[in-house]
XYZ file of C-alpha atoms in Angstrom:
335
model
C -71.325 51.678 38.648
C -70.158 52.206 35.062
C -66.534 52.060 36.290
C -67.151 48.711 37.950
C -68.749 47.352 34.779
C -65.767 48.431 32.681
C -63.386 46.856 35.200
C -65.287 43.556 35.168
C -65.334 43.548 31.369
C -61.592 44.141 31.240
C -60.975 41.363 33.746
C -63.150 39.017 31.680
C -61.085 39.770 28.584
C -57.828 39.171 30.469
C -59.195 35.914 31.884
C -60.218 34.726 28.419
C -56.761 35.513 27.030
C -55.054 33.702 29.906
C -57.357 30.708 29.528
C -56.641 30.530 25.801
C -52.903 30.698 26.419
C -53.173 27.980 29.061
C -55.117 25.661 26.774
C -52.664 26.248 23.930
C -49.693 25.535 26.223
C -51.394 22.414 27.590
C -52.064 21.156 24.061
C -48.439 21.812 23.057
C -47.133 19.990 26.139
C -49.350 16.997 25.385
C -48.059 16.914 21.824
C -44.475 17.080 23.066
C -45.140 14.259 25.517
C -46.527 12.136 22.667
C -43.408 12.827 20.586
C -41.042 12.240 23.495
C -42.791 8.971 24.401
C -42.016 7.379 21.010
C -39.744 4.389 21.491
C -37.351 3.500 18.683
C -35.988 0.002 18.354
C -33.440 1.337 15.863
C -32.289 4.908 15.171
C -29.789 5.122 12.332
C -30.233 8.096 10.030
C -27.275 7.274 7.803
C -27.890 3.702 6.634
C -25.298 2.681 4.042
C -25.563 -1.111 4.307
C -28.641 -3.307 4.271
C -28.966 -7.087 4.226
C -31.755 -9.654 4.528
C -32.921 -12.886 2.909
C -35.350 -12.467 0.040
C -38.552 -14.413 -0.462
C -36.758 -16.289 -3.254
C -34.047 -17.383 -0.795
C -31.406 -15.069 -2.249
C -28.959 -13.126 -0.102
C -29.997 -9.521 -0.522
C -27.071 -7.449 0.689
C -26.758 -3.904 -0.613
C -24.211 -1.156 -0.023
C -24.663 2.556 -0.636
C -21.634 4.516 -1.824
C -21.471 7.915 -3.518
C -25.233 8.207 -3.137
C -26.073 5.000 -5.024
C -27.040 1.489 -3.904
C -25.383 -1.573 -5.426
C -26.032 -5.258 -4.852
C -23.038 -6.901 -3.200
C -23.569 -9.989 -5.371
C -23.055 -8.108 -8.651
C -22.320 -4.418 -9.103
C -23.972 -4.572 -12.544
C -27.367 -5.318 -10.990
C -29.765 -2.398 -11.753
C -30.736 -1.656 -8.145
C -33.983 0.244 -7.619
C -32.676 3.286 -5.748
C -36.059 4.542 -4.522
C -37.128 1.133 -3.199
C -33.843 0.631 -1.331
C -33.899 4.155 0.102
C -37.416 3.512 1.426
C -36.434 0.136 2.882
C -33.320 1.575 4.534
C -35.387 4.394 6.043
C -37.989 1.960 7.423
C -35.362 -0.326 8.957
C -32.972 2.412 10.066
C -35.547 4.421 12.008
C -37.861 1.763 13.427
C -40.509 2.970 15.867
C -42.360 0.662 18.247
C -46.139 0.632 18.286
C -46.205 -1.087 21.686
C -43.413 -2.175 24.022
C -43.599 -5.202 26.336
C -41.584 -4.390 29.456
C -41.911 -7.943 30.824
C -42.143 -10.151 27.737
C -42.929 -13.857 27.740
C -40.574 -16.395 26.186
C -39.555 -15.586 22.627
C -41.534 -18.464 21.133
C -44.730 -16.714 22.258
C -43.958 -14.016 19.691
C -42.411 -16.144 16.952
C -39.030 -14.598 17.728
C -37.279 -17.874 18.559
C -37.338 -18.588 14.817
C -37.851 -15.155 13.204
C -39.773 -14.922 9.949
C -37.576 -11.989 8.893
C -34.106 -10.843 9.908
C -32.694 -7.589 8.589
C -29.374 -5.916 9.368
C -28.669 -2.228 8.799
C -25.427 -0.333 9.302
C -24.068 3.169 8.972
C -21.461 5.506 10.400
C -23.352 5.738 13.697
C -23.557 1.974 14.251
C -25.388 -1.142 13.189
C -28.405 -3.166 14.256
C -30.071 -6.467 13.455
C -33.839 -6.646 13.747
C -35.713 -9.893 14.341
C -39.343 -9.980 13.207
C -41.750 -12.686 14.346
C -45.468 -13.380 14.207
C -48.138 -10.965 12.990
C -50.479 -9.488 15.580
C -53.542 -7.664 14.257
C -52.062 -5.270 11.654
C -48.593 -5.229 13.250
C -45.690 -7.621 13.871
C -43.679 -8.652 16.923
C -40.064 -7.534 16.699
C -36.916 -7.037 18.739
C -33.341 -5.898 18.178
C -30.931 -8.840 18.262
C -29.216 -9.050 21.653
C -31.950 -7.056 23.367
C -34.558 -8.266 25.849
C -37.079 -5.687 24.654
C -39.986 -7.063 22.628
C -42.273 -4.689 20.774
C -44.767 -4.530 17.967
C -43.994 -2.607 14.792
C -46.129 -1.540 11.847
C -46.302 -3.778 8.790
C -44.416 -1.277 6.580
C -40.999 -2.880 7.095
C -42.327 -6.402 6.543
C -43.953 -5.296 3.292
C -40.607 -3.899 2.135
C -38.810 -7.134 3.053
C -41.317 -9.386 1.266
C -39.422 -9.276 -2.033
C -37.016 -11.295 -4.122
C -33.919 -10.017 -5.882
C -35.647 -9.098 -9.153
C -38.324 -7.141 -7.285
C -35.513 -4.726 -6.414
C -34.314 -4.416 -10.019
C -35.188 -1.164 -11.758
C -36.596 -1.686 -15.262
C -34.960 0.109 -18.169
C -36.533 3.342 -19.351
C -38.070 3.460 -22.818
C -37.189 6.816 -24.452
C -40.038 9.331 -24.377
C -41.620 10.431 -27.642
C -44.744 12.277 -28.739
C -46.434 12.709 -32.098
C -44.605 16.037 -32.374
C -41.189 14.362 -32.107
C -41.875 11.122 -34.001
C -40.793 10.676 -37.622
C -41.707 7.039 -38.301
C -43.018 3.848 -36.703
C -42.450 0.312 -37.954
C -44.226 -2.831 -36.718
C -43.030 -6.280 -37.799
C -44.865 -9.413 -36.704
C -44.883 -12.719 -38.575
C -45.522 -11.874 -42.212
C -46.806 -8.386 -41.395
C -44.565 -5.369 -41.986
C -46.149 -1.958 -41.472
C -44.158 1.243 -41.988
C -45.849 4.426 -40.794
C -44.233 7.703 -41.854
C -45.107 11.233 -40.811
C -45.108 14.359 -42.951
C -45.274 17.727 -41.207
C -47.485 20.352 -42.868
C -47.503 24.031 -41.905
C -49.896 26.759 -42.963
C -50.036 30.474 -42.176
C -53.513 31.477 -41.028
C -54.598 35.126 -40.712
C -57.320 36.103 -38.272
C -59.955 38.176 -40.103
C -60.708 40.405 -37.107
C -57.258 41.040 -35.625
C -55.211 40.602 -38.770
C -52.697 38.519 -36.813
C -51.031 35.661 -38.650
C -50.230 32.394 -36.910
C -48.646 29.200 -38.176
C -50.684 26.017 -37.808
C -48.937 22.649 -37.833
C -50.652 19.411 -38.817
C -49.349 15.917 -39.471
C -50.064 13.590 -42.375
C -49.353 9.907 -41.747
C -49.018 7.121 -44.293
C -48.773 3.348 -43.892
C -46.758 1.549 -46.565
C -47.304 4.586 -48.787
C -51.082 4.827 -48.311
C -52.461 7.875 -46.538
C -54.008 7.300 -43.115
C -57.290 9.224 -42.713
C -57.426 11.996 -40.148
C -58.722 10.842 -36.736
C -58.099 7.193 -37.590
C -58.782 5.251 -34.382
C -55.995 2.690 -34.804
C -53.386 5.426 -35.343
C -54.653 7.502 -32.422
C -54.497 4.449 -30.136
C -50.995 3.557 -31.358
C -49.634 7.072 -30.807
C -51.177 7.225 -27.344
C -49.636 3.868 -26.394
C -46.157 4.760 -27.660
C -46.256 8.109 -25.862
C -46.766 6.416 -22.477
C -44.897 3.160 -23.129
C -42.966 1.732 -20.177
C -41.710 -1.577 -18.781
C -43.587 -2.925 -15.769
C -40.627 -4.828 -14.303
C -37.220 -6.299 -15.017
C -37.338 -10.073 -15.544
C -33.629 -10.829 -16.043
C -30.933 -8.173 -16.051
C -28.294 -10.347 -17.749
C -30.124 -12.991 -19.774
C -28.153 -15.665 -21.601
C -29.055 -17.056 -25.028
C -31.001 -19.962 -23.545
C -33.166 -17.645 -21.448
C -33.789 -15.300 -24.370
C -34.873 -18.235 -26.508
C -37.194 -19.544 -23.780
C -38.760 -16.076 -23.622
C -39.443 -16.065 -27.356
C -36.854 -13.405 -28.128
C -34.936 -15.400 -30.741
C -37.733 -14.659 -33.256
C -39.464 -11.612 -31.767
C -42.094 -9.179 -32.910
C -40.360 -5.834 -33.426
C -41.505 -2.262 -32.845
C -39.122 0.390 -34.162
C -39.671 4.117 -34.016
C -37.471 7.004 -35.070
C -37.648 10.580 -33.865
C -37.099 13.680 -35.985
C -33.461 13.876 -34.898
C -32.798 10.416 -36.302
C -32.598 8.597 -32.970
C -33.978 5.059 -33.310
C -35.586 2.933 -30.591
C -36.142 -0.794 -31.122
C -38.372 -2.892 -28.911
C -38.198 -6.676 -29.382
C -41.239 -8.498 -28.009
C -41.277 -12.233 -27.318
C -43.737 -14.615 -25.687
C -46.227 -14.057 -22.888
C -45.095 -14.874 -19.373
C -46.771 -17.590 -17.281
C -49.288 -15.159 -15.775
C -50.532 -14.058 -19.184
C -50.386 -10.445 -17.989
C -47.056 -9.520 -19.561
C -44.835 -10.120 -22.572
C -41.080 -10.581 -22.411
C -39.316 -7.725 -24.175
C -35.885 -6.205 -24.676
C -34.804 -2.681 -25.554
C -32.365 -1.982 -28.391
C -29.265 -4.170 -27.949
C -29.647 -4.594 -24.171
C -28.877 -7.980 -22.647
C -31.715 -7.527 -20.144
C -35.245 -8.881 -20.460
C -38.106 -6.699 -19.277
C -41.842 -7.223 -18.802
C -44.242 -5.243 -20.998
C -47.957 -5.134 -20.215
C -50.306 -7.335 -22.213
C -52.561 -4.348 -22.940
C -49.706 -2.460 -24.631
C -48.748 -5.376 -26.868
C -52.391 -5.931 -27.853
C -52.396 -2.442 -29.390
C -49.472 -3.413 -31.629
C -50.709 -6.885 -32.576
C -54.093 -5.445 -33.591
C -52.476 -3.247 -36.252
C -53.266 -4.012 -39.887
C -53.137 -1.951 -43.045
C -56.935 -2.202 -43.178
C -57.493 -0.755 -39.698
C -54.949 2.002 -40.314
C -56.569 3.110 -43.568
C -60.167 2.829 -42.367
C -62.097 6.099 -42.351
C -63.456 7.127 -38.941
C -67.095 6.281 -38.356
C -69.533 9.141 -38.680
C -71.638 10.030 -35.640
C -74.384 7.489 -35.169
C -72.842 4.822 -37.410
C -71.337 2.763 -34.579
C -74.730 1.879 -33.197
C -76.264 0.889 -36.527
């Protein structure tokens, strides 16, 4: 009897193992079927040419050579490499969400007059994709010359809903921190504020361990007057300069008329110098039509960038009075 019990137990274990293996294999097969069932309208892994019409009506044709995208209309255009790589990937490997084996006439899908047309090409071939009406969260689409109609996700349409300047990469403002800064100068109207940093070091010996460490502190002045420690205006200014960046490129090759219209013929000027003597100059003009940005240019660049309103407000709020004001003691702000 004990032998039979042991045999049954062993068989139960073997059955459980076999069942587990079967379920795992079945799950794997189902996953493979799902992968194998994916239908691609386009499969080009090596896209080196991309063209479509922008929302501003411009011909957006780009070519990738030596790992970099350039606009066919002007090689000097500062093409946003990441944005174009993403767009080329979306268009070059385009999966269908649903395929219509027996489609109606093209006008039923908005494909008789496509809302978007994009052409991609590479070493393995080329394809033109027609995109029609939206349907739920997707869009009707078909390869040009094909009778296959499908729906695709909205990702490609989102990438195509741009104008030329949306694909321009803004210039990079050099990174600095309080540790690397030497001076900051802000000029606006009749105001001229020069902030200079002095580095102070002190050897401090720990009473218990006897170890000596060097502590570094900074003393700032504005137009020769010392700025109190923990001054709020200075702290805000340093924080803003540390993370300063352009939000977008407005015009990559602005002429004198455009610069004047953007208020850059008589700009506000932010200049900062690092401890190695490298100087960065930011010229700030008028607000744009949205009121969210200011026109700005970096050093002697011919391009005009957009700088956030919140960043410029930090600079325009600077005065000698705010920079020399002592920090409020705890409890004073509410009195």
